[in-house]
Amino acid sequence: MIAIINGRFFLPDAKGDFAIVTDKAILCEGERIAAIVDAQEAAVLPAESIIDAGGGYVAPGFLNVHVHGCDGMDTMDDDAQALPRMARLQAKTGVTGFLPTTMTCAWKEVETAFAHIRQCMQKQPEGARVLGAHMEGPFISPAKKGAQAEENIRQADFSLVEPWQDVVRIITLAPEELPDYTFVTACEQTGTTVSIGHTAADYDTVMDAIENHGVHHITHLYNAMTPFHHRNPGVVGAALDSAANCEIIADNVHAHPAAQRLLYRAKGGKHIILITDSLRACGIGDGPSELGGQAVFVKGELATLADGTIAGSVATMNRCVAHFWQNTGAPLPEVIEMVTKTPAQELGLYAELGSLEAGKRADIVIFDDGVNIRQTIIGGKVFA
């Protein structure tokens, strides 16, 4: 058994909302949180069983539901070392579970990526756990393809996805490209979240999908979708005017700080999921890189295709948390819910992870006031 002491703990209150508590300790046994106890109860444990948080914040491990790559590797790489390397860098930035995200590539290549993801789900690598896949395309709009390759865009077909039901957790698509909602219904019946993204849909189409067809997720709000206009509210207007969970890349490149504030205020601090949408270039600095077979150029926080199109981010999750916290002035417990509780609920995993409660996985992150990661604990073991 280990005990985490001397921390500012994010614990759910009677309503389930996170609050900071300082007079507690977390006891972990094996891969689980055994109990949340008064601080003095942990004092009797031997020193080797103690993790002293040093006054830092102690939160559930971060969840990243949209990440293409990092540390020079990409989800689409046909390389058994790609996901393990990504898992290690994710853990260093506070992430304890993530969805490797596929691109609009040839379907054979997508299936190869799914096979690697399935293998890692069955035999988890060291670092952040692979929770499944986020399938971004190929069922998207050519008009809003962004950095996706248009030649690989295709009509939604559940027979393609059906063999991978155990792997695919989120599918990003353009609702206006669907002939009907049969595909969405099939996804709902198998527990796969359908997300609206890379879409030229209008406000009414998106609201119909949300209100009448059970769609409740928006991929990287503001990017690769119809913008807000006072006579044509677009996808952005529907996202802000509904209870759909909205991803946002809080890197100050994909979404201006003011746009982050507008999302926070429109949603009342709820239904927001911070993501990185990071590329293989994340964590390796400036220079040339690649995304889906396309050349990418990185300078500072900006990654673009040759024509200047923004092509994903080089952000890490701890930096996104810091940016959103600073930009919005939101209470930190609310921001932490955006990378823990809310994505866990979206994935149907909140009974297992996403909060610090007895019986849940001991996936925990300790960080300072600058959201610099001090320690990441995955399944009760300190990640080194």
C-alpha positions as a LaTeX table, in Angstrom:
\begin{tabular}{lrrr}
\hline
Residue & $x$ (\AA) & $y$ (\AA) & $z$ (\AA) \\
\hline
Met1 & 0.00 & 0.00 & 0.00 \\
Ile2 & 1.13 & 3.56 & $-0.73$ \\
Ala3 & $-0.18$ & 6.84 & 0.63 \\
Ile4 & $-0.15$ & 10.23 & $-1.07$ \\
Ile5 & 0.06 & 13.00 & 1.52 \\
Asn6 & 0.62 & 16.75 & 1.81 \\
Gly7 & $-1.32$ & 17.65 & $-1.31$ \\
Arg8 & $-4.11$ & 19.86 & $-2.58$ \\
Phe9 & $-6.49$ & 17.11 & $-3.63$ \\
Phe10 & $-9.25$ & 17.44 & $-6.23$ \\
Leu11 & $-12.08$ & 15.44 & $-4.68$ \\
Pro12 & $-15.76$ & 15.27 & $-5.72$ \\
Asp13 & $-18.15$ & 16.99 & $-3.31$ \\
Ala14 & $-21.67$ & 15.84 & $-2.44$ \\
Lys15 & $-22.89$ & 17.00 & $-5.87$ \\
Gly16 & $-20.02$ & 15.33 & $-7.69$ \\
Asp17 & $-18.29$ & 18.61 & $-8.50$ \\
Phe18 & $-14.54$ & 18.75 & $-7.87$ \\
Ala19 & $-13.28$ & 20.81 & $-4.95$ \\
Ile20 & $-9.79$ & 21.27 & $-3.50$ \\
Val21 & $-9.28$ & 19.56 & $-0.14$ \\
Thr22 & $-6.05$ & 19.75 & 1.87 \\
Asp23 & $-6.55$ & 17.66 & 5.01 \\
Lys24 & $-6.76$ & 14.24 & 3.35 \\
Ala25 & $-4.53$ & 11.44 & 2.10 \\
Ile26 & $-5.05$ & 8.89 & $-0.63$ \\
Leu27 & $-4.34$ & 5.23 & 0.10 \\
Cys28 & $-3.62$ & 3.04 & $-2.92$ \\
Glu29 & $-3.46$ & $-0.74$ & $-2.91$ \\
Gly30 & $-2.44$ & $-2.51$ & $-6.08$ \\
Glu31 & $-3.95$ & $-0.74$ & $-9.07$ \\
Arg32 & $-6.81$ & 0.81 & $-7.09$ \\
Ile33 & $-7.52$ & 3.63 & $-4.71$ \\
Ala34 & $-8.27$ & 1.85 & $-1.45$ \\
Ala35 & $-9.54$ & 4.84 & 0.53 \\
Ile36 & $-9.52$ & 8.59 & 1.00 \\
Val37 & $-8.63$ & 9.16 & 4.67 \\
Asp38 & $-7.84$ & 11.98 & 7.06 \\
Ala39 & $-4.21$ & 13.04 & 6.74 \\
Gln40 & $-3.21$ & 11.83 & 10.21 \\
Glu41 & $-4.27$ & 8.25 & 9.40 \\
Ala42 & $-1.50$ & 8.01 & 6.81 \\
Ala43 & 1.16 & 9.16 & 9.28 \\
Val44 & 1.50 & 5.65 & 10.75 \\
Leu45 & 2.60 & 4.10 & 7.48 \\
Pro46 & 6.32 & 3.36 & 6.90 \\
Ala47 & 8.27 & 6.06 & 5.08 \\
Glu48 & 8.85 & 3.91 & 2.01 \\
Ser49 & 5.08 & 3.77 & 1.49 \\
Ile50 & 4.67 & 7.55 & 1.44 \\
Ile51 & 4.52 & 9.82 & $-1.61$ \\
Asp52 & 4.83 & 13.39 & $-0.37$ \\
Ala53 & 3.09 & 15.74 & $-2.81$ \\
Gly54 & 5.03 & 18.66 & $-1.31$ \\
Gly55 & 1.99 & 20.90 & $-1.29$ \\
Gly56 & 1.33 & 20.29 & $-4.99$ \\
Tyr57 & $-1.99$ & 19.61 & $-6.62$ \\
Val58 & $-3.13$ & 15.97 & $-6.69$ \\
Ala59 & $-5.64$ & 15.19 & $-9.45$ \\
Pro60 & $-7.02$ & 12.22 & $-11.33$ \\
Gly61 & $-4.81$ & 11.37 & $-14.27$ \\
Phe62 & $-5.52$ & 13.44 & $-17.35$ \\
Leu63 & $-7.35$ & 11.84 & $-20.29$ \\
Asn64 & $-6.53$ & 12.85 & $-23.88$ \\
Val65 & $-9.28$ & 11.77 & $-26.28$ \\
His66 & $-7.76$ & 13.30 & $-29.41$ \\
Val67 & $-4.03$ & 12.85 & $-30.06$ \\
His68 & $-2.44$ & 11.90 & $-33.40$ \\
Gly69 & 1.14 & 11.65 & $-32.27$ \\
Cys70 & 4.09 & 12.89 & $-30.27$ \\
Asp71 & 7.78 & 12.19 & $-29.68$ \\
Gly72 & 8.36 & 11.66 & $-33.40$ \\
Met73 & 5.69 & 8.96 & $-33.72$ \\
Asp74 & 2.15 & 8.91 & $-35.14$ \\
Thr75 & $-0.89$ & 6.69 & $-34.65$ \\
Met76 & $-0.79$ & 5.88 & $-38.38$ \\
Asp77 & 2.78 & 4.55 & $-38.24$ \\
Asp78 & 2.97 & 0.84 & $-39.00$ \\
Asp79 & 5.50 & 0.49 & $-36.21$ \\
Ala80 & 5.04 & $-1.52$ & $-33.03$ \\
Gln81 & 7.08 & 1.07 & $-31.13$ \\
Ala82 & 4.93 & 4.06 & $-32.11$ \\
Leu83 & 2.18 & 3.77 & $-29.50$ \\
Pro84 & 4.54 & 2.78 & $-26.65$ \\
Arg85 & 6.66 & 5.88 & $-27.34$ \\
Met86 & 3.54 & 8.03 & $-27.47$ \\
Ala87 & 2.33 & 6.46 & $-24.21$ \\
Arg88 & 5.53 & 7.39 & $-22.42$ \\
Leu89 & 5.49 & 11.04 & $-23.50$ \\
Gln90 & 1.79 & 11.31 & $-22.66$ \\
Ala91 & 2.53 & 10.06 & $-19.14$ \\
Lys92 & 5.31 & 12.62 & $-18.72$ \\
Thr93 & 2.73 & 15.36 & $-19.40$ \\
Gly94 & 0.18 & 14.06 & $-16.87$ \\
Val95 & $-1.91$ & 11.88 & $-19.18$ \\
Thr96 & $-2.78$ & 8.42 & $-17.83$ \\
Gly97 & $-5.17$ & 7.33 & $-20.60$ \\
Phe98 & $-5.52$ & 8.38 & $-24.25$ \\
Leu99 & $-7.20$ & 7.66 & $-27.58$ \\
Pro100 & $-4.65$ & 7.41 & $-30.40$ \\
Thr101 & $-6.35$ & 9.21 & $-33.28$ \\
Thr102 & $-6.39$ & 8.03 & $-36.88$ \\
Met103 & $-6.38$ & 10.16 & $-40.04$ \\
Thr104 & $-8.32$ & 10.15 & $-43.31$ \\
Cys105 & $-5.97$ & 7.71 & $-45.01$ \\
Ala106 & $-6.50$ & 4.65 & $-47.18$ \\
Trp107 & $-8.79$ & 2.32 & $-45.24$ \\
Lys108 & $-6.19$ & $-0.45$ & $-45.17$ \\
Glu109 & $-3.84$ & 1.93 & $-43.36$ \\
Val110 & $-6.57$ & 2.86 & $-40.86$ \\
Glu111 & $-7.18$ & $-0.82$ & $-40.13$ \\
Thr112 & $-3.46$ & $-1.38$ & $-39.60$ \\
Ala113 & $-3.53$ & 1.44 & $-37.03$ \\
Phe114 & $-6.55$ & $-0.17$ & $-35.34$ \\
Ala115 & $-4.66$ & $-3.47$ & $-35.13$ \\
His116 & $-1.76$ & $-1.79$ & $-33.33$ \\
Ile117 & $-4.19$ & $-0.03$ & $-30.98$ \\
Arg118 & $-5.99$ & $-3.29$ & $-30.21$ \\
Gln119 & $-2.68$ & $-4.95$ & $-29.41$ \\
Cys120 & $-1.79$ & $-2.17$ & $-26.97$ \\
Met121 & $-5.22$ & $-2.33$ & $-25.36$ \\
Gln122 & $-4.66$ & $-6.02$ & $-24.70$ \\
Lys123 & $-1.07$ & $-5.64$ & $-23.52$ \\
Gln124 & $-0.62$ & $-2.12$ & $-22.24$ \\
Pro125 & 2.76 & $-0.47$ & $-22.79$ \\
Glu126 & 4.60 & 1.38 & $-20.06$ \\
Gly127 & 3.11 & 4.84 & $-19.68$ \\
Ala128 & $-0.38$ & 6.16 & $-20.36$ \\
Arg129 & $-2.95$ & 3.46 & $-21.08$ \\
Val130 & $-4.37$ & 3.08 & $-24.58$ \\
Leu131 & $-8.14$ & 3.27 & $-24.08$ \\
Gly132 & $-9.17$ & 2.77 & $-27.71$ \\
Ala133 & $-9.15$ & 4.83 & $-30.90$ \\
His134 & $-10.57$ & 8.14 & $-32.00$ \\
Met135 & $-11.36$ & 7.74 & $-35.70$ \\
Glu136 & $-11.14$ & 11.21 & $-37.26$ \\
Gly137 & $-12.51$ & 10.65 & $-40.75$ \\
Pro138 & $-12.74$ & 9.38 & $-43.41$ \\
Phe139 & $-16.48$ & 10.17 & $-43.17$ \\
Ile140 & $-16.00$ & 13.93 & $-43.36$ \\
Ser141 & $-16.72$ & 16.89 & $-45.66$ \\
Pro142 & $-14.27$ & 17.69 & $-48.47$ \\
Ala143 & $-15.17$ & 21.35 & $-47.93$ \\
Lys144 & $-13.80$ & 21.24 & $-44.37$ \\
Lys145 & $-11.10$ & 18.61 & $-44.69$ \\
Gly146 & $-8.46$ & 20.77 & $-43.00$ \\
Ala147 & $-5.22$ & 18.79 & $-42.97$ \\
Gln148 & $-7.01$ & 15.56 & $-43.99$ \\
Ala149 & $-6.32$ & 14.04 & $-47.43$ \\
Glu150 & $-9.37$ & 14.56 & $-49.67$ \\
Glu151 & $-8.73$ & 11.55 & $-51.90$ \\
Asn152 & $-9.39$ & 9.22 & $-48.97$ \\
Ile153 & $-12.71$ & 10.76 & $-47.87$ \\
Arg154 & $-15.60$ & 8.33 & $-48.26$ \\
Gln155 & $-19.25$ & 7.68 & $-47.39$ \\
Ala156 & $-19.97$ & 6.47 & $-43.86$ \\
Asp157 & $-20.27$ & 2.66 & $-43.84$ \\
Phe158 & $-20.80$ & 0.79 & $-40.59$ \\
Ser159 & $-19.57$ & $-2.48$ & $-42.11$ \\
Leu160 & $-16.09$ & $-0.95$ & $-42.15$ \\
Val161 & $-16.22$ & $-0.11$ & $-38.45$ \\
Glu162 & $-18.07$ & $-3.18$ & $-37.20$ \\
Pro163 & $-15.01$ & $-5.48$ & $-36.95$ \\
Trp164 & $-13.33$ & $-2.86$ & $-34.74$ \\
Gln165 & $-16.13$ & $-2.22$ & $-32.23$ \\
Asp166 & $-13.81$ & $-3.14$ & $-29.35$ \\
Val167 & $-11.29$ & $-0.51$ & $-30.48$ \\
Val168 & $-13.15$ & 2.53 & $-31.82$ \\
Arg169 & $-14.45$ & 4.80 & $-29.05$ \\
Ile170 & $-15.12$ & 8.04 & $-30.99$ \\
Ile171 & $-15.85$ & 8.64 & $-34.69$ \\
Thr172 & $-15.65$ & 12.17 & $-36.09$ \\
Leu173 & $-17.91$ & 12.72 & $-39.11$ \\
Ala174 & $-19.82$ & 15.36 & $-41.07$ \\
Pro175 & $-23.57$ & 14.90 & $-40.51$ \\
Glu176 & $-24.54$ & 16.64 & $-43.76$ \\
Glu177 & $-22.70$ & 13.90 & $-45.69$ \\
Leu178 & $-24.91$ & 11.15 & $-44.21$ \\
Pro179 & $-27.83$ & 9.86 & $-46.31$ \\
Asp180 & $-29.69$ & 9.19 & $-43.04$ \\
Tyr181 & $-28.85$ & 8.44 & $-39.39$ \\
Thr182 & $-28.62$ & 4.64 & $-39.71$ \\
Phe183 & $-24.86$ & 4.80 & $-39.23$ \\
Val184 & $-25.19$ & 6.94 & $-36.10$ \\
Thr185 & $-27.80$ & 4.59 & $-34.63$ \\
Ala186 & $-25.53$ & 1.58 & $-35.21$ \\
Cys187 & $-22.69$ & 3.40 & $-33.45$ \\
Glu188 & $-24.90$ & 4.26 & $-30.48$ \\
Gln189 & $-26.00$ & 0.64 & $-30.16$ \\
Thr190 & $-22.38$ & $-0.50$ & $-29.92$ \\
Gly191 & $-21.33$ & 2.22 & $-27.46$ \\
Thr192 & $-19.30$ & 4.29 & $-29.93$ \\
Thr193 & $-19.50$ & 8.07 & $-29.56$ \\
Val194 & $-20.27$ & 9.96 & $-32.76$ \\
Ser195 & $-18.70$ & 13.41 & $-32.95$ \\
Ile196 & $-19.40$ & 16.26 & $-35.34$ \\
Gly197 & $-16.30$ & 17.64 & $-37.01$ \\
His198 & $-14.64$ & 18.51 & $-40.32$ \\
Thr199 & $-18.09$ & 19.56 & $-41.41$ \\
Ala200 & $-19.81$ & 22.22 & $-43.54$ \\
Ala201 & $-23.14$ & 21.62 & $-41.80$ \\
Asp202 & $-25.44$ & 24.50 & $-40.91$ \\
Tyr203 & $-26.89$ & 25.25 & $-37.47$ \\
Asp204 & $-30.17$ & 23.39 & $-38.07$ \\
Thr205 & $-28.47$ & 20.21 & $-39.27$ \\
Val206 & $-26.23$ & 20.09 & $-36.21$ \\
Met207 & $-29.06$ & 20.86 & $-33.78$ \\
Asp208 & $-31.14$ & 18.09 & $-35.38$ \\
Ala209 & $-28.26$ & 15.64 & $-34.91$ \\
Ile210 & $-27.86$ & 16.67 & $-31.26$ \\
Glu211 & $-31.50$ & 16.91 & $-30.26$ \\
Asn212 & $-33.03$ & 14.10 & $-32.32$ \\
His213 & $-30.26$ & 11.61 & $-33.04$ \\
Gly214 & $-28.22$ & 11.40 & $-29.84$ \\
Val215 & $-25.03$ & 13.06 & $-31.08$ \\
His216 & $-23.35$ & 14.75 & $-28.10$ \\
His217 & $-19.73$ & 15.46 & $-29.04$ \\
Ile218 & $-18.05$ & 18.17 & $-31.13$ \\
Thr219 & $-14.53$ & 17.69 & $-32.47$ \\
His220 & $-12.02$ & 20.54 & $-31.89$ \\
Leu221 & $-14.53$ & 23.40 & $-31.68$ \\
Tyr222 & $-13.93$ & 26.32 & $-34.06$ \\
Asn223 & $-11.59$ & 24.35 & $-36.33$ \\
Ala224 & $-12.67$ & 22.74 & $-39.63$ \\
Met225 & $-16.35$ & 23.70 & $-39.29$ \\
Thr226 & $-18.79$ & 26.45 & $-40.24$ \\
Pro227 & $-18.16$ & 29.46 & $-38.00$ \\
Phe228 & $-20.62$ & 31.58 & $-36.04$ \\
His229 & $-22.44$ & 34.34 & $-37.91$ \\
His230 & $-25.32$ & 36.31 & $-36.46$ \\
Arg231 & $-27.68$ & 35.17 & $-39.27$ \\
Asn232 & $-26.07$ & 31.76 & $-39.83$ \\
Pro233 & $-24.89$ & 30.43 & $-36.45$ \\
Gly234 & $-23.21$ & 27.39 & $-38.02$ \\
Val235 & $-21.67$ & 24.46 & $-36.20$ \\
Val236 & $-20.06$ & 26.78 & $-33.66$ \\
Gly237 & $-23.42$ & 28.34 & $-32.83$ \\
Ala238 & $-25.06$ & 24.93 & $-32.38$ \\
Ala239 & $-22.20$ & 23.74 & $-30.20$ \\
Leu240 & $-22.50$ & 26.76 & $-27.92$ \\
Asp241 & $-26.31$ & 26.59 & $-27.92$ \\
Ser242 & $-26.55$ & 22.94 & $-26.84$ \\
Ala243 & $-25.39$ & 20.50 & $-24.18$ \\
Ala244 & $-22.97$ & 18.74 & $-26.51$ \\
Asn245 & $-19.49$ & 18.11 & $-25.15$ \\
Cys246 & $-17.04$ & 20.34 & $-27.01$ \\
Glu247 & $-13.39$ & 19.49 & $-27.55$ \\
Ile248 & $-11.06$ & 22.47 & $-27.68$ \\
Ile249 & $-7.36$ & 22.69 & $-28.45$ \\
Ala250 & $-6.31$ & 25.22 & $-25.81$ \\
Asp251 & $-2.89$ & 25.94 & $-27.30$ \\
Asn252 & $-3.61$ & 29.62 & $-28.13$ \\
Val253 & $-3.03$ & 28.78 & $-31.81$ \\
His254 & $-6.15$ & 26.79 & $-32.74$ \\
Ala255 & $-8.36$ & 28.86 & $-30.45$ \\
His256 & $-7.68$ & 32.46 & $-29.43$ \\
Pro257 & $-7.84$ & 33.07 & $-25.65$ \\
Ala258 & $-11.06$ & 35.06 & $-26.23$ \\
Ala259 & $-12.60$ & 32.09 & $-28.07$ \\
Gln260 & $-11.69$ & 29.91 & $-25.09$ \\
Arg261 & $-13.41$ & 32.38 & $-22.77$ \\
Leu262 & $-16.53$ & 32.44 & $-24.94$ \\
Leu263 & $-16.75$ & 28.65 & $-24.82$ \\
Tyr264 & $-16.27$ & 28.62 & $-21.06$ \\
Arg265 & $-18.97$ & 31.23 & $-20.47$ \\
Ala266 & $-21.44$ & 29.76 & $-22.96$ \\
Lys267 & $-21.12$ & 26.31 & $-21.38$ \\
Gly268 & $-21.06$ & 27.51 & $-17.79$ \\
Gly269 & $-17.85$ & 25.58 & $-17.24$ \\
Lys270 & $-19.43$ & 22.23 & $-18.18$ \\
His271 & $-19.46$ & 20.06 & $-21.32$ \\
Ile272 & $-15.89$ & 21.05 & $-22.23$ \\
Ile273 & $-13.09$ & 18.58 & $-23.04$ \\
Leu274 & $-9.53$ & 19.84 & $-23.45$ \\
Ile275 & $-7.54$ & 17.97 & $-26.09$ \\
Thr276 & $-4.08$ & 18.32 & $-27.62$ \\
Asp277 & $-4.72$ & 17.08 & $-31.19$ \\
Ser278 & $-0.94$ & 16.84 & $-31.24$ \\
Leu279 & 1.26 & 15.69 & $-34.11$ \\
Arg280 & 4.35 & 13.52 & $-34.14$ \\
Ala281 & 6.28 & 16.80 & $-33.85$ \\
Cys282 & 5.01 & 17.33 & $-30.31$ \\
Gly283 & 7.92 & 17.15 & $-27.91$ \\
Ile284 & 10.74 & 17.30 & $-30.49$ \\
Gly285 & 10.98 & 21.03 & $-31.30$ \\
Asp286 & 11.03 & 23.14 & $-34.46$ \\
Gly287 & 11.60 & 21.79 & $-37.96$ \\
Pro288 & 10.03 & 19.63 & $-40.68$ \\
Ser289 & 7.61 & 16.87 & $-39.75$ \\
Glu290 & 4.74 & 14.88 & $-41.27$ \\
Leu291 & 1.00 & 14.25 & $-40.89$ \\
Gly292 & $-0.89$ & 11.65 & $-42.93$ \\
Gly293 & 1.77 & 11.66 & $-45.64$ \\
Gln294 & 1.75 & 15.45 & $-45.88$ \\
Ala295 & 4.74 & 17.64 & $-45.08$ \\
Val296 & 4.35 & 19.71 & $-41.92$ \\
Phe297 & 6.50 & 22.60 & $-40.75$ \\
Val298 & 6.79 & 23.48 & $-37.05$ \\
Lys299 & 7.89 & 26.78 & $-35.58$ \\
Gly300 & 7.25 & 27.43 & $-31.92$ \\
Glu301 & 3.64 & 26.53 & $-31.14$ \\
Leu302 & 2.51 & 26.58 & $-34.79$ \\
Ala303 & 2.42 & 23.56 & $-37.13$ \\
Thr304 & 1.29 & 24.09 & $-40.74$ \\
Leu305 & 1.08 & 22.33 & $-44.09$ \\
Ala306 & 3.07 & 23.74 & $-47.01$ \\
Asp307 & 0.11 & 25.94 & $-47.99$ \\
Gly308 & $-0.14$ & 27.43 & $-44.50$ \\
Thr309 & $-3.09$ & 25.33 & $-43.30$ \\
Ile310 & $-2.87$ & 24.71 & $-39.56$ \\
Ala311 & $-2.12$ & 21.01 & $-39.16$ \\
Gly312 & $-2.74$ & 19.92 & $-35.60$ \\
Ser313 & $-0.81$ & 21.07 & $-32.58$ \\
Val314 & 2.45 & 20.50 & $-30.79$ \\
Ala315 & 0.81 & 21.14 & $-27.41$ \\
Thr316 & 0.98 & 18.88 & $-24.37$ \\
Met317 & $-2.00$ & 18.36 & $-22.09$ \\
Asn318 & $-0.48$ & 20.06 & $-19.07$ \\
Arg319 & 0.16 & 23.17 & $-21.18$ \\
Cys320 & $-3.43$ & 23.13 & $-22.45$ \\
Val321 & $-4.67$ & 22.99 & $-18.86$ \\
Ala322 & $-2.42$ & 25.92 & $-17.94$ \\
His323 & $-3.52$ & 27.98 & $-20.95$ \\
Phe324 & $-7.24$ & 27.41 & $-20.43$ \\
Trp325 & $-6.97$ & 28.15 & $-16.72$ \\
Gln326 & $-5.09$ & 31.37 & $-17.36$ \\
Asn327 & $-7.18$ & 32.48 & $-20.34$ \\
Thr328 & $-10.60$ & 31.95 & $-18.79$ \\
Gly329 & $-10.01$ & 32.61 & $-15.10$ \\
Ala330 & $-12.02$ & 29.45 & $-14.43$ \\
Pro331 & $-11.69$ & 27.81 & $-11.02$ \\
Leu332 & $-9.00$ & 25.16 & $-11.35$ \\
Pro333 & $-11.30$ & 22.32 & $-10.19$ \\
Glu334 & $-13.56$ & 23.07 & $-13.17$ \\
Val335 & $-10.61$ & 22.98 & $-15.55$ \\
Ile336 & $-9.42$ & 19.67 & $-14.12$ \\
Glu337 & $-12.87$ & 18.17 & $-14.72$ \\
Met338 & $-12.38$ & 19.01 & $-18.41$ \\
Val339 & $-9.45$ & 16.59 & $-18.65$ \\
Thr340 & $-10.70$ & 13.94 & $-16.22$ \\
Lys341 & $-14.36$ & 13.64 & $-15.28$ \\
Thr342 & $-15.97$ & 14.93 & $-18.48$ \\
Pro343 & $-13.97$ & 12.80 & $-20.95$ \\
Ala344 & $-14.35$ & 9.75 & $-18.68$ \\
Gln345 & $-18.12$ & 10.25 & $-18.67$ \\
Glu346 & $-18.14$ & 10.72 & $-22.45$ \\
Leu347 & $-16.34$ & 7.41 & $-22.89$ \\
Gly348 & $-18.58$ & 5.60 & $-20.39$ \\
Leu349 & $-15.60$ & 5.00 & $-18.10$ \\
Tyr350 & $-16.41$ & 7.23 & $-15.12$ \\
Ala351 & $-17.18$ & 4.26 & $-12.88$ \\
Glu352 & $-13.58$ & 3.17 & $-13.43$ \\
Leu353 & $-11.53$ & 6.37 & $-13.70$ \\
Gly354 & $-11.72$ & 10.15 & $-13.95$ \\
Ser355 & $-11.98$ & 11.00 & $-10.24$ \\
Leu356 & $-10.18$ & 10.29 & $-6.97$ \\
Glu357 & $-12.58$ & 7.89 & $-5.25$ \\
Ala358 & $-12.21$ & 4.57 & $-3.44$ \\
Gly359 & $-12.43$ & 1.62 & $-5.81$ \\
Lys360 & $-11.34$ & 3.52 & $-8.91$ \\
Arg361 & $-8.04$ & 3.04 & $-10.70$ \\
Ala362 & $-5.08$ & 4.69 & $-9.00$ \\
Asp363 & $-4.34$ & 6.89 & $-12.01$ \\
Ile364 & $-3.11$ & 10.11 & $-10.43$ \\
Val365 & $-1.07$ & 13.16 & $-11.39$ \\
Ile366 & 0.78 & 15.59 & $-9.11$ \\
Phe367 & 1.61 & 19.06 & $-10.45$ \\
Asp368 & 2.59 & 22.54 & $-9.31$ \\
Asp369 & 1.00 & 25.98 & $-9.70$ \\
Gly370 & 2.37 & 26.25 & $-13.24$ \\
Val371 & 0.85 & 22.85 & $-14.15$ \\
Asn372 & 4.34 & 21.41 & $-14.42$ \\
Ile373 & 4.09 & 17.67 & $-13.83$ \\
Arg374 & 5.92 & 16.38 & $-10.77$ \\
Gln375 & 4.75 & 12.76 & $-10.78$ \\
Thr376 & 2.38 & 10.58 & $-12.77$ \\
Ile377 & 1.01 & 7.46 & $-11.09$ \\
Ile378 & $-0.59$ & 4.83 & $-13.33$ \\
Gly379 & $-2.34$ & 1.85 & $-11.79$ \\
Gly380 & $-0.74$ & 2.60 & $-8.43$ \\
Lys381 & 2.81 & 2.70 & $-9.83$ \\
Val382 & 4.92 & 5.82 & $-10.18$ \\
Phe383 & 5.86 & 6.39 & $-13.81$ \\
Ala384 & 9.57 & 7.11 & $-14.15$ \\
\hline
\end{tabular}
